[in-house]
C-alpha cells in the first residue's frame, strides 16, 4: 500500500480545515472521521436523533481504534457480511439505532479500502513513480498477490457505490468517482504542473544541461544554425511535456480503470444494462474532465513551443520557405510554392505532424486552446502564402504557369467554384487551398476531433477557405494597385486577379479608399510634375477601365485627382500639347515604349532570352539628341508607320527625349481607333438584343451612365475642369502653333474635330476661324504678291518658304532682297496677342506699308495692324570667315540687323560694336528683350560681349578664340566653339521666341490682372467683411473672378504679402484687413 | 403607329424639361449678371462707392459702402448698405437698406430707403453702381417732397446746423462682423 493513506499530506489537511471553518460542513474524506461526535449537534440535521448519534459516534470512534492491519481484516469481514446480507435480503434494514452506526462504519471502511487502492502517490519523487508505475498499471493482468486485495477492493467498491441501498443508515456517503477526480486534480496541480514547467524551463533555458538539448545542439553547434536549434529546442520541450503527461495520465487512468472494472463487476452481478452504460458514461466524463484539466493548465510557454513546432511543420507541408531550412536554400528568398508529392521533406514533416497531433490529443493537449492555436497558425499561413507567392507577381511567369498547368486538371473538374476566372494566380491559389491547405486542416482536425463520424472539413469549408484566400489576394492586390497601374499594361494579369476577387461592395470600397490614400501620398504632392501626374492618370484610367468597365471605381477615386490637377495651372497646357503632338513624336514615343518593354524583359530574370542588342551606349546620348527636321520628315512620309529598322540607340534616344517633355500618350490614344469609337446611340439604354448587358453596379451614383469605351481623352478632359478653360488653353496653344512654321495642320484639325464632337461646334468656332485665317492669308499673300509683281515688274518674288515676314539680310551684301509672307489674323477670334512696339528695319517697314496698301485695296475698308514680335525670320549672316544661317524671331533679327547699319561703325575699321542703350534708342525696343536677343546671338557665336552692355560682332572665329584666351569669362566660353555647342544652343534659341512672346505679353497683362485682383480684394475687405483669412479670400476670388481665378493659395498669399509690405493691408489674428487711412 | 405613341410622352417630357430649365434660368442669369457687374465695379470703380458680395459667398446678397460727399452734412462719414437681389434681377430692383444708422429725410430709422428707382422707376438698365451713385447724390440732395423722416426734411430746410448735429448723433460706425 502506498504511504499516502497513512500520512495524508499536510496541505490537504490544511485545506480541509480551512474549508470546514468556512462552510461548516462535511467535505469528502478519504478516511473515516476520527472524532465526529462534537460535530453532530452542531449540524442539526433532521435525520436521526441527537442522543443516538452520540452512541453512534462512540461506536464509530471505537471501530476506528484498531491499527491499519486490524482494520483491513475486520472491515473485510464486516463488509462481506453486510453486503451479503444486503444482496440477499434487500428489504428495509433494521431500523435500530445501532444499525445506523454500523452502516456508517461499514461504509467508512469500504470507503477506506477503495480510496487506499486508488490513491495516487504523493511523493516528491513522483516522476520516478511514473516510471515504476507500469507493473501496477497493467490493468487487467493483475499480478497474483493483488488478486486477493482485488476481491476486497471490488467488494468495498460495491458497498461504496450502492451505499444508499446497502447501507441506508450511513449518513456520510461520497461519490467515489468525484473523489478520484478531485484527487487527480490535486495531484496534477501539485506534482505534474511543476514537472511540466520544469520541462519548459529546463529546455527553454539555453544553458540547460539536459541531455536532449545537448543532443539537439550537437547537430547544430558547428554551424551557425541557431534557428535550427530554436526549432529543435521547442520540439524537445513539446516532446518531454508530452511524455510527462502521458505518464501522469497513465497513473490517473489506472485508478479509473480499477473503478470502472469494479463497476463492470457490479453490473455483471446485477446484470443491469443501464448501470454499465452509466459506468461508461462516468469514465467518459472523467476522461473529458482530465483532458480539460490538462488542456487548461498547459502553460503559456508550452503552448508557445507547440506553436513554434506547428508553424514549422505546417509551413514545410504547405510549401512555405522556412528560414532555417538549410544553408543552401536560405540565401535568396524563395517564393512559396506548393510542394510536389514527391517532396521528401514535406512528406517527413507531414508524418511528424500526424504523430505529434495524435500524441497531443492523447494527452489532452489538443483541446480548445490547441484548436484556436491551429486556427491562428493556419490563418497566418494563408496570409503568408498569399503575400509570399503573389506579391509583385503580375505577369504570367514560368513558375506560375507551372502551377497553373498543375492546377488546371483539378480545377477544371470543379467548374462550379471557379468563377470564370482564368487568372493563373487565382487558379494556383485555389489549388493550393484545396490540395494543401484544406488537406492539412482536415488531417489535423480529424485527429483532434472527438466525434469521428462527421468530417471536420467539409466541402463548404473548403470553399470558405478559398474565398478567404481570395480575399487576402484581393487585399494584396489592392495594396499593390498603384504600382500595378504604373506598370500597365504589363500588369494585366494582376488586374485579372483583382477583377475576379473584388466581388463585394465592401471590397470595392476598400479598394477605392485605399487607392485614394496611396494617390495622396505617392502622386498628389508637389514633388511630382504635372506631366507625371497626367501620365499616371492615364495609366490609372486604363487600369481601372480594365478592372471595372463600368468606371464606377474610377469615378470614386477621381475627385481627389481632379481637384489636385485643377491646382496645377499647366495641366491643361500639358494635355493640349500632348494632344497636338506630331506624328514623329508619337512614333518616337511608341518606340520608346517598345524599347522600355524590351528593356524590362531583359531585366527580369525569368524573361525569355531574346533581348535585343546591348543597350549600354544609349544612356550617354540620351537627352541632347535632336531630331534633324528634314530627315525625320522624309521618314514620316514612308507609308509604314512603325519603322522597325532603326537601331536601338536611336530608339532609346527618342524615348528619353519624347517621354521627357510631352504627354505624347494622348496623341497616341487619339489615333487609336478603339478610343475614338463612341457609342453612336447614346439613348438606347434598353437594347433588348444586348446579350452582354449587366445591371449597373450597386455603388454607382444616381445619374450613372454606362460608358461604352475606355475614352481616356474624354475622361482626362472632363477631369480638367470646365470646358471653357480647356478651350481657352487649346486656342492659345493652337494659336502659337498656327503662327509657327508648320505648313500643315492635320494634327490640329484632328484634335479640333475631336474637341468639336465633345464640346460642340459653337464652342470651338474661334479655332475654326483661326485655322481659316491662316489658310486665307496664304491666298491673300499670293494675291498681293501678284499685284506687286504687276506693279513693280522686275522684282521677282518667287514661291517662298512659309515664313511670316521672312527677311534675308547680308551684312556684306549690297543688294537687298527679302521674301515676306504675312499672316492675317481676325483680331476678335484670336486669343489676346500683345503688341510689342519696336522699330523694324526700314526695308521691312517699307514692305509692310506696301503690303498694307495692297491689302486695303484687296479688302476694302479693312486695316492691318502689324504684330511685329510674333514673326519668324531666317537670317543669313555673312561674316568675314563664315556664313551663318539662323532661324530666329523677328526681334532677334531686328537686333542683329542693327549691327550692320552701314553709317554707324564703318569708320571704326573694326567689327561692329553696339551698346544696349544705343540699341534701345535705335529700336525703341524693351531693354529686357534687347538683352535677351543679344544673349541669343552671343550663344550663336555671332556676338561677343566686350563690356557690360556692349557687344561686338565676331567677324572671325580666330578673333573670338583670341578674345576667349584674353578675357576668358563665361560669355566667351559660351561662344567658344560653335560646332560643338551648336545643337544645344539652337534648341534653346528655337525655344526662346515663343516663350519670350508669351512672357512679355504676360508681364503687361499680368500687371493689369493684378491691379484688378487688388480691386477685388479691396472691395471684399471694404464691404463683405472687414477682415478675412487667406482661405476665405481665395475662395471668394475663385468664386467671383470671371473666367476663374488661376492663383494658388500660395500665390495669393504672396500677392497679399506684397500689399502688406506696401502698407495697404495688415494681418491681424491671421486675417487680412485694409489699413485705415 | 406604335412608334408615334411611344414618342409622344417622350416629347412631352422633353418639353417639360425645357420649361423647367427656362424657369431655373433667371437665377443663373442673375448670378451671371451680378458677376459681370462686379467685374465692372472692379475694373472701373467709382469714387466714394464700392460694393461686393457678402462673405458667405451668396452672390444674391451684397454689401456696399458709400462715403458721404464732401459738401454735405455727411462729409467724412461712411455708410454701409446691404443689397438683396431677387432671383429675377435685373428685371426687378434689389432691396437696398442702410445698415449704418443714418439721419436722412428719405431714410427711416430701420434703414429703409425711399427712392423711386428702387421702386417703380426701376429698369434693367440700372445697375449696382448707378444705384450707389444715386444714393450718394441723394445724401446731398434729399427729396424733401416725400420724406420718410419728416423732422429731418424740415430741419434740412430750416436749421442745417441742427441737422448736421442730428446726423452726427445718429451716425454710428458699424462694428464689423
PDB file of N, CA, C and O in Angstrom, chain A residues 222 234 332 342 428 474 585 652 724 757 836 911 944 1009 1020:
ATOM      1  N   UNK A 222      28.114  23.154 -34.626  1.00  0.00           N
ATOM      2  CA  UNK A 222      29.227  23.509 -35.503  1.00  0.00           C
ATOM      3  C   UNK A 222      28.870  24.706 -36.380  1.00  0.00           C
ATOM      4  O   UNK A 222      29.653  25.638 -36.505  1.00  0.00           O
ATOM      5  N   UNK A 234      12.378  23.639 -29.186  1.00  0.00           N
ATOM      6  CA  UNK A 234      10.946  23.652 -28.913  1.00  0.00           C
ATOM      7  C   UNK A 234      10.341  22.287 -29.065  1.00  0.00           C
ATOM      8  O   UNK A 234       9.455  21.906 -28.305  1.00  0.00           O
ATOM      9  N   UNK A 332      18.772  33.132 -51.176  1.00  0.00           N
ATOM     10  CA  UNK A 332      17.774  34.022 -51.776  1.00  0.00           C
ATOM     11  C   UNK A 332      16.402  33.649 -51.252  1.00  0.00           C
ATOM     12  O   UNK A 332      16.105  32.471 -51.089  1.00  0.00           O
ATOM     13  N   UNK A 342       6.301  14.345 -54.342  1.00  0.00           N
ATOM     14  CA  UNK A 342       7.473  13.529 -54.007  1.00  0.00           C
ATOM     15  C   UNK A 342       8.495  14.308 -53.181  1.00  0.00           C
ATOM     16  O   UNK A 342       9.625  13.894 -53.037  1.00  0.00           O
ATOM     17  N   UNK A 428      -3.949  28.984 -59.145  1.00  0.00           N
ATOM     18  CA  UNK A 428      -2.902  28.411 -58.303  1.00  0.00           C
ATOM     19  C   UNK A 428      -3.285  28.455 -56.843  1.00  0.00           C
ATOM     20  O   UNK A 428      -3.104  27.491 -56.109  1.00  0.00           O
ATOM     21  N   UNK A 474      -7.025  39.676 -52.787  1.00  0.00           N
ATOM     22  CA  UNK A 474      -7.572  40.982 -53.160  1.00  0.00           C
ATOM     23  C   UNK A 474      -6.929  42.077 -52.342  1.00  0.00           C
ATOM     24  O   UNK A 474      -6.549  43.125 -52.869  1.00  0.00           O
ATOM     25  N   UNK A 585       6.632  62.512 -83.018  1.00  0.00           N
ATOM     26  CA  UNK A 585       6.734  62.319 -81.576  1.00  0.00           C
ATOM     27  C   UNK A 585       5.970  61.074 -81.153  1.00  0.00           C
ATOM     28  O   UNK A 585       6.399  60.344 -80.278  1.00  0.00           O
ATOM     29  N   UNK A 652      16.283  54.519 -78.078  1.00  0.00           N
ATOM     30  CA  UNK A 652      16.452  54.943 -76.694  1.00  0.00           C
ATOM     31  C   UNK A 652      16.519  56.453 -76.602  1.00  0.00           C
ATOM     32  O   UNK A 652      15.932  57.057 -75.707  1.00  0.00           O
ATOM     33  N   UNK A 724     -14.600  75.637 -70.729  1.00  0.00           N
ATOM     34  CA  UNK A 724     -14.165  76.971 -71.143  1.00  0.00           C
ATOM     35  C   UNK A 724     -12.664  77.126 -70.985  1.00  0.00           C
ATOM     36  O   UNK A 724     -11.970  77.556 -71.893  1.00  0.00           O
ATOM     37  N   UNK A 757     -16.553  67.327 -81.352  1.00  0.00           N
ATOM     38  CA  UNK A 757     -17.506  66.281 -81.031  1.00  0.00           C
ATOM     39  C   UNK A 757     -17.850  66.326 -79.544  1.00  0.00           C
ATOM     40  O   UNK A 757     -18.928  65.991 -79.120  1.00  0.00           O
ATOM     41  N   UNK A 836       3.906  94.413 -79.224  1.00  0.00           N
ATOM     42  CA  UNK A 836       5.183  94.893 -78.701  1.00  0.00           C
ATOM     43  C   UNK A 836       5.696  95.932 -79.673  1.00  0.00           C
ATOM     44  O   UNK A 836       5.844  95.671 -80.869  1.00  0.00           O
ATOM     45  N   UNK A 911      35.189  95.426 -86.038  1.00  0.00           N
ATOM     46  CA  UNK A 911      33.863  94.824 -86.092  1.00  0.00           C
ATOM     47  C   UNK A 911      32.824  95.740 -85.453  1.00  0.00           C
ATOM     48  O   UNK A 911      33.163  96.559 -84.590  1.00  0.00           O
ATOM     49  N   UNK A 944      29.800  89.068 -79.313  1.00  0.00           N
ATOM     50  CA  UNK A 944      30.632  88.823 -78.146  1.00  0.00           C
ATOM     51  C   UNK A 944      30.514  90.026 -77.242  1.00  0.00           C
ATOM     52  O   UNK A 944      30.483  91.167 -77.691  1.00  0.00           O
ATOM     53  N   UNK A1009      -3.899  92.435 -64.579  1.00  0.00           N
ATOM     54  CA  UNK A1009      -4.682  91.462 -63.847  1.00  0.00           C
ATOM     55  C   UNK A1009      -4.503  91.654 -62.343  1.00  0.00           C
ATOM     56  O   UNK A1009      -5.455  91.588 -61.573  1.00  0.00           O
ATOM     57  N   UNK A1020     -13.692  93.496 -51.392  1.00  0.00           N
ATOM     58  CA  UNK A1020     -14.089  92.426 -50.482  1.00  0.00           C
ATOM     59  C   UNK A1020     -13.906  92.872 -49.036  1.00  0.00           C
ATOM     60  O   UNK A1020     -14.799  92.703 -48.205  1.00  0.00           O
TER      61      UNK A1020
END
